[in-house]
Amino acid sequence: MELIDLLVIGIDTSGKTASCALCTEDAVLAQNTFDSGKKLEEIDGFAAVSGPGSYTGLRIGISAVKGICFALDKPCAGVSALESLAYNFCGTDTVICSVMHARQNLVYSAFFESDYLGNVERLSEDEIITVEELAIRLNECARKGAVVCTGDYSAEAVKTADNEMVFRAAPLLNSPLASSLCFAAMKKGFSSPDELNAEYMQITKAEKDLIDKNKV
């Protein structure tokens, strides 16, 4: 039977590590793996995405990690959401453009390069730019070779660039993976939970409202 525009759930309980995923043909909507043999006290370090992203979402993740780390006296690391996405390609030889929609005509973006040895190197800092600026940077980068786009704005980024050397990541590698966050955190290193803070890259709605109010 041909499956078109359907949701599919896959469940694997064949080994010690169980896995479950919810997918369409174009995206991995949810995925979780669980090793029943681990205890919280055995964990050496914790990681959270520090930004950019949803204000509320970032605060939830950071607060949870900091609370656990303070309670268990464990270290933690804050990792850029864009860098975490790039680690989806750890162990491959490619240039990566991590791109997430910010608002209206703006996107969060950064470029990285990975190699077969598992190294992921940053080529540009995280920034918030227009879609038109993103297209220019993608095309400049594509002059040197293929570029793979990952993140929630990857499909639109590929269309905007309109370059045969700019590709969209496969569904599994086009979404945030907590495992990639862990690998990025191990590369960055861990420190006190006091040092873990959100990096929004945009002012909050409350700040915007205050600025607008003061303009009146």
Tab-separated table of C-alpha atoms in Angstrom:
chain	number	residue	atom	x	y	z
A	1	MET	CA	0.000	0.000	0.000
A	2	GLU	CA	1.374	3.412	-0.960
A	3	LEU	CA	1.475	5.849	1.959
A	4	ILE	CA	0.891	9.482	0.983
A	5	ASP	CA	0.532	12.336	3.485
A	6	LEU	CA	0.160	9.888	6.366
A	7	LEU	CA	1.611	9.840	9.849
A	8	VAL	CA	3.554	6.701	10.769
A	9	ILE	CA	4.696	5.591	14.230
A	10	GLY	CA	7.634	3.192	14.539
A	11	ILE	CA	8.419	1.299	17.752
A	12	ASP	CA	11.600	-0.706	18.370
A	13	THR	CA	11.832	-2.683	21.616
A	14	SER	CA	14.175	-5.370	20.303
A	15	GLY	CA	17.124	-4.525	22.577
A	16	LYS	CA	18.193	-2.807	25.780
A	17	THR	CA	17.599	0.577	24.185
A	18	ALA	CA	13.990	1.228	23.187
A	19	SER	CA	13.075	3.707	20.462
A	20	CYS	CA	9.893	5.332	19.187
A	21	ALA	CA	9.378	7.839	16.374
A	22	LEU	CA	6.558	9.719	14.645
A	23	CYS	CA	7.291	10.534	10.997
A	24	THR	CA	5.898	11.757	7.696
A	25	GLU	CA	7.651	11.282	4.344
A	26	ASP	CA	9.376	14.655	4.744
A	27	ALA	CA	9.973	15.029	8.476
A	28	VAL	CA	10.706	13.345	11.781
A	29	LEU	CA	8.027	14.903	14.008
A	30	ALA	CA	9.078	13.197	17.245
A	31	GLN	CA	11.657	10.644	18.297
A	32	ASN	CA	12.838	9.236	21.592
A	33	THR	CA	15.263	6.547	22.697
A	34	PHE	CA	15.616	5.246	26.227
A	35	ASP	CA	18.230	3.114	27.961
A	36	SER	CA	16.637	1.702	31.094
A	37	GLY	CA	19.998	0.918	32.703
A	38	LYS	CA	20.995	4.515	33.617
A	39	LYS	CA	20.358	6.460	36.825
A	40	LEU	CA	20.318	10.242	37.139
A	41	GLU	CA	23.121	10.225	39.712
A	42	GLU	CA	25.419	8.476	37.221
A	43	ILE	CA	25.257	11.338	34.723
A	44	ASP	CA	28.515	13.322	34.480
A	45	GLY	CA	27.135	16.447	32.799
A	46	PHE	CA	23.962	18.039	31.460
A	47	ALA	CA	23.400	20.155	28.339
A	48	ALA	CA	20.749	22.631	27.232
A	49	VAL	CA	20.251	24.773	24.161
A	50	SER	CA	21.012	28.361	25.166
A	51	GLY	CA	19.548	30.005	22.057
A	52	PRO	CA	18.454	31.290	19.698
A	53	GLY	CA	14.852	30.133	19.770
A	54	SER	CA	11.557	30.480	21.592
A	55	TYR	CA	11.885	32.667	24.695
A	56	THR	CA	9.638	30.408	26.757
A	57	GLY	CA	11.110	27.214	25.344
A	58	LEU	CA	14.676	28.287	26.136
A	59	ARG	CA	13.775	29.294	29.679
A	60	ILE	CA	12.069	25.938	30.326
A	61	GLY	CA	15.042	23.863	29.168
A	62	ILE	CA	17.660	26.025	30.873
A	63	SER	CA	15.741	26.200	34.149
A	64	ALA	CA	15.277	22.419	34.204
A	65	VAL	CA	18.971	21.730	33.571
A	66	LYS	CA	20.149	24.315	36.098
A	67	GLY	CA	17.763	22.974	38.750
A	68	ILE	CA	18.988	19.397	38.277
A	69	CYS	CA	22.638	20.455	38.255
A	70	PHE	CA	22.341	22.514	41.434
A	71	ALA	CA	20.496	19.691	43.190
A	72	LEU	CA	22.994	16.993	42.147
A	73	ASP	CA	26.092	19.226	42.158
A	74	LYS	CA	26.762	18.462	38.483
A	75	PRO	CA	28.243	20.639	35.704
A	76	CYS	CA	26.367	21.695	32.581
A	77	ALA	CA	26.857	23.319	29.192
A	78	GLY	CA	24.851	25.734	27.088
A	79	VAL	CA	25.006	25.111	23.337
A	80	SER	CA	23.806	27.198	20.412
A	81	ALA	CA	20.730	25.730	18.720
A	82	LEU	CA	22.428	26.305	15.364
A	83	GLU	CA	25.593	24.510	16.456
A	84	SER	CA	23.569	21.607	17.813
A	85	LEU	CA	21.863	21.257	14.411
A	86	ALA	CA	25.272	21.198	12.716
A	87	TYR	CA	26.292	18.233	14.869
A	88	ASN	CA	23.591	16.206	13.103
A	89	PHE	CA	26.295	15.857	10.431
A	90	CYS	CA	29.143	14.904	12.745
A	91	GLY	CA	31.332	12.360	10.927
A	92	THR	CA	30.427	13.528	7.426
A	93	ASP	CA	32.480	15.675	5.042
A	94	THR	CA	30.249	18.642	4.316
A	95	VAL	CA	29.527	22.340	4.791
A	96	ILE	CA	26.390	22.991	6.817
A	97	CYS	CA	24.071	25.984	6.987
A	98	SER	CA	21.930	25.810	10.119
A	99	VAL	CA	18.909	28.051	9.640
A	100	MET	CA	15.846	28.731	11.787
A	101	HIS	CA	12.967	31.117	11.221
A	102	ALA	CA	13.086	34.115	13.556
A	103	ARG	CA	10.172	36.326	12.561
A	104	GLN	CA	8.722	37.845	9.408
A	105	ASN	CA	11.590	38.088	6.872
A	106	LEU	CA	14.349	37.265	9.377
A	107	VAL	CA	16.187	34.029	10.098
A	108	TYR	CA	18.814	32.809	12.536
A	109	SER	CA	21.761	31.387	10.647
A	110	ALA	CA	25.323	30.093	10.999
A	111	PHE	CA	27.700	28.084	8.814
A	112	PHE	CA	29.759	25.079	9.922
A	113	GLU	CA	32.029	22.454	8.383
A	114	SER	CA	32.295	18.824	9.449
A	115	ASP	CA	34.770	16.095	8.512
A	116	TYR	CA	35.007	12.305	8.582
A	117	LEU	CA	36.923	12.401	11.882
A	118	GLY	CA	33.896	13.760	13.739
A	119	ASN	CA	35.102	17.362	13.944
A	120	VAL	CA	32.589	20.180	13.505
A	121	GLU	CA	34.136	23.619	13.034
A	122	ARG	CA	32.306	26.925	13.065
A	123	LEU	CA	32.695	29.052	9.905
A	124	SER	CA	30.535	31.984	11.036
A	125	GLU	CA	28.945	33.283	14.206
A	126	ASP	CA	25.239	32.958	14.959
A	127	GLU	CA	23.404	35.927	13.496
A	128	ILE	CA	19.956	37.153	12.619
A	129	ILE	CA	19.701	38.215	8.967
A	130	THR	CA	17.128	38.704	6.233
A	131	VAL	CA	16.140	35.903	3.877
A	132	GLU	CA	17.763	37.841	1.022
A	133	GLU	CA	21.070	38.064	2.921
A	134	LEU	CA	20.884	34.340	3.619
A	135	ALA	CA	20.517	33.599	-0.106
A	136	ILE	CA	23.594	35.687	-0.882
A	137	ARG	CA	25.689	33.861	1.730
A	138	LEU	CA	24.488	30.450	0.601
A	139	ASN	CA	25.415	31.184	-2.990
A	140	GLU	CA	28.821	32.539	-1.978
A	141	CYS	CA	29.507	29.401	0.039
A	142	ALA	CA	28.219	27.134	-2.760
A	143	ARG	CA	30.920	28.446	-5.109
A	144	LYS	CA	33.397	26.318	-3.134
A	145	GLY	CA	31.231	23.187	-3.028
A	146	ALA	CA	27.953	21.693	-1.858
A	147	VAL	CA	26.126	23.163	1.137
A	148	VAL	CA	23.488	21.281	3.104
A	149	CYS	CA	20.785	23.286	4.914
A	150	THR	CA	19.251	22.047	8.150
A	151	GLY	CA	16.632	23.501	10.482
A	152	ASP	CA	13.013	24.582	10.334
A	153	TYR	CA	13.708	27.065	7.523
A	154	SER	CA	15.871	24.744	5.414
A	155	ALA	CA	13.315	24.086	2.668
A	156	GLU	CA	12.668	27.797	2.166
A	157	ALA	CA	16.412	28.523	2.277
A	158	VAL	CA	17.082	26.076	-0.562
A	159	LYS	CA	14.305	27.603	-2.674
A	160	THR	CA	15.547	31.129	-2.009
A	161	ALA	CA	19.139	30.275	-2.932
A	162	ASP	CA	17.972	28.563	-6.154
A	163	ASN	CA	21.376	26.915	-6.563
A	164	GLU	CA	21.948	23.273	-7.525
A	165	MET	CA	24.817	23.093	-5.009
A	166	VAL	CA	22.543	23.989	-2.068
A	167	PHE	CA	20.642	21.013	-0.641
A	168	ARG	CA	18.158	20.308	2.120
A	169	ALA	CA	19.051	17.754	4.781
A	170	ALA	CA	17.306	14.390	4.930
A	171	PRO	CA	14.280	14.319	7.280
A	172	LEU	CA	16.092	12.734	10.239
A	173	LEU	CA	18.899	15.304	10.047
A	174	ASN	CA	16.647	18.288	9.479
A	175	SER	CA	15.362	18.554	13.044
A	176	PRO	CA	17.008	19.179	16.426
A	177	LEU	CA	18.445	15.995	17.945
A	178	ALA	CA	19.257	15.817	21.640
A	179	SER	CA	22.115	13.451	20.825
A	180	SER	CA	23.716	16.162	18.659
A	181	LEU	CA	23.319	18.581	21.565
A	182	CYS	CA	25.240	16.141	23.770
A	183	PHE	CA	28.104	15.774	21.277
A	184	ALA	CA	28.347	19.559	20.870
A	185	ALA	CA	28.385	19.984	24.663
A	186	MET	CA	31.183	17.438	25.045
A	187	LYS	CA	33.235	19.363	22.481
A	188	LYS	CA	32.553	22.683	24.234
A	189	GLY	CA	33.108	21.481	27.779
A	190	PHE	CA	31.095	21.764	30.998
A	191	SER	CA	31.043	24.383	33.733
A	192	SER	CA	29.015	25.600	36.709
A	193	PRO	CA	25.234	25.968	36.212
A	194	ASP	CA	25.694	29.606	37.285
A	195	GLU	CA	27.192	30.230	33.840
A	196	LEU	CA	24.254	28.807	31.870
A	197	ASN	CA	22.070	31.621	30.536
A	198	ALA	CA	19.778	32.176	27.555
A	199	GLU	CA	21.057	33.987	24.471
A	200	TYR	CA	17.939	35.231	22.718
A	201	MET	CA	19.501	37.332	19.890
A	202	GLN	CA	16.245	39.309	19.841
A	203	ILE	CA	14.607	41.488	22.435
A	204	THR	CA	11.636	39.918	24.229
A	205	LYS	CA	8.026	40.901	23.576
A	206	ALA	CA	7.921	42.729	26.912
A	207	GLU	CA	10.931	44.792	25.853
A	208	LYS	CA	9.357	45.517	22.466
A	209	ASP	CA	6.128	46.643	24.155
A	210	LEU	CA	8.084	48.926	26.498
A	211	ILE	CA	9.975	50.497	23.580
A	212	ASP	CA	6.728	51.060	21.656
A	213	LYS	CA	5.115	52.558	24.758
A	214	ASN	CA	7.976	54.999	25.242
A	215	LYS	CA	7.703	56.104	21.620
A	216	VAL	CA	4.106	57.263	22.144
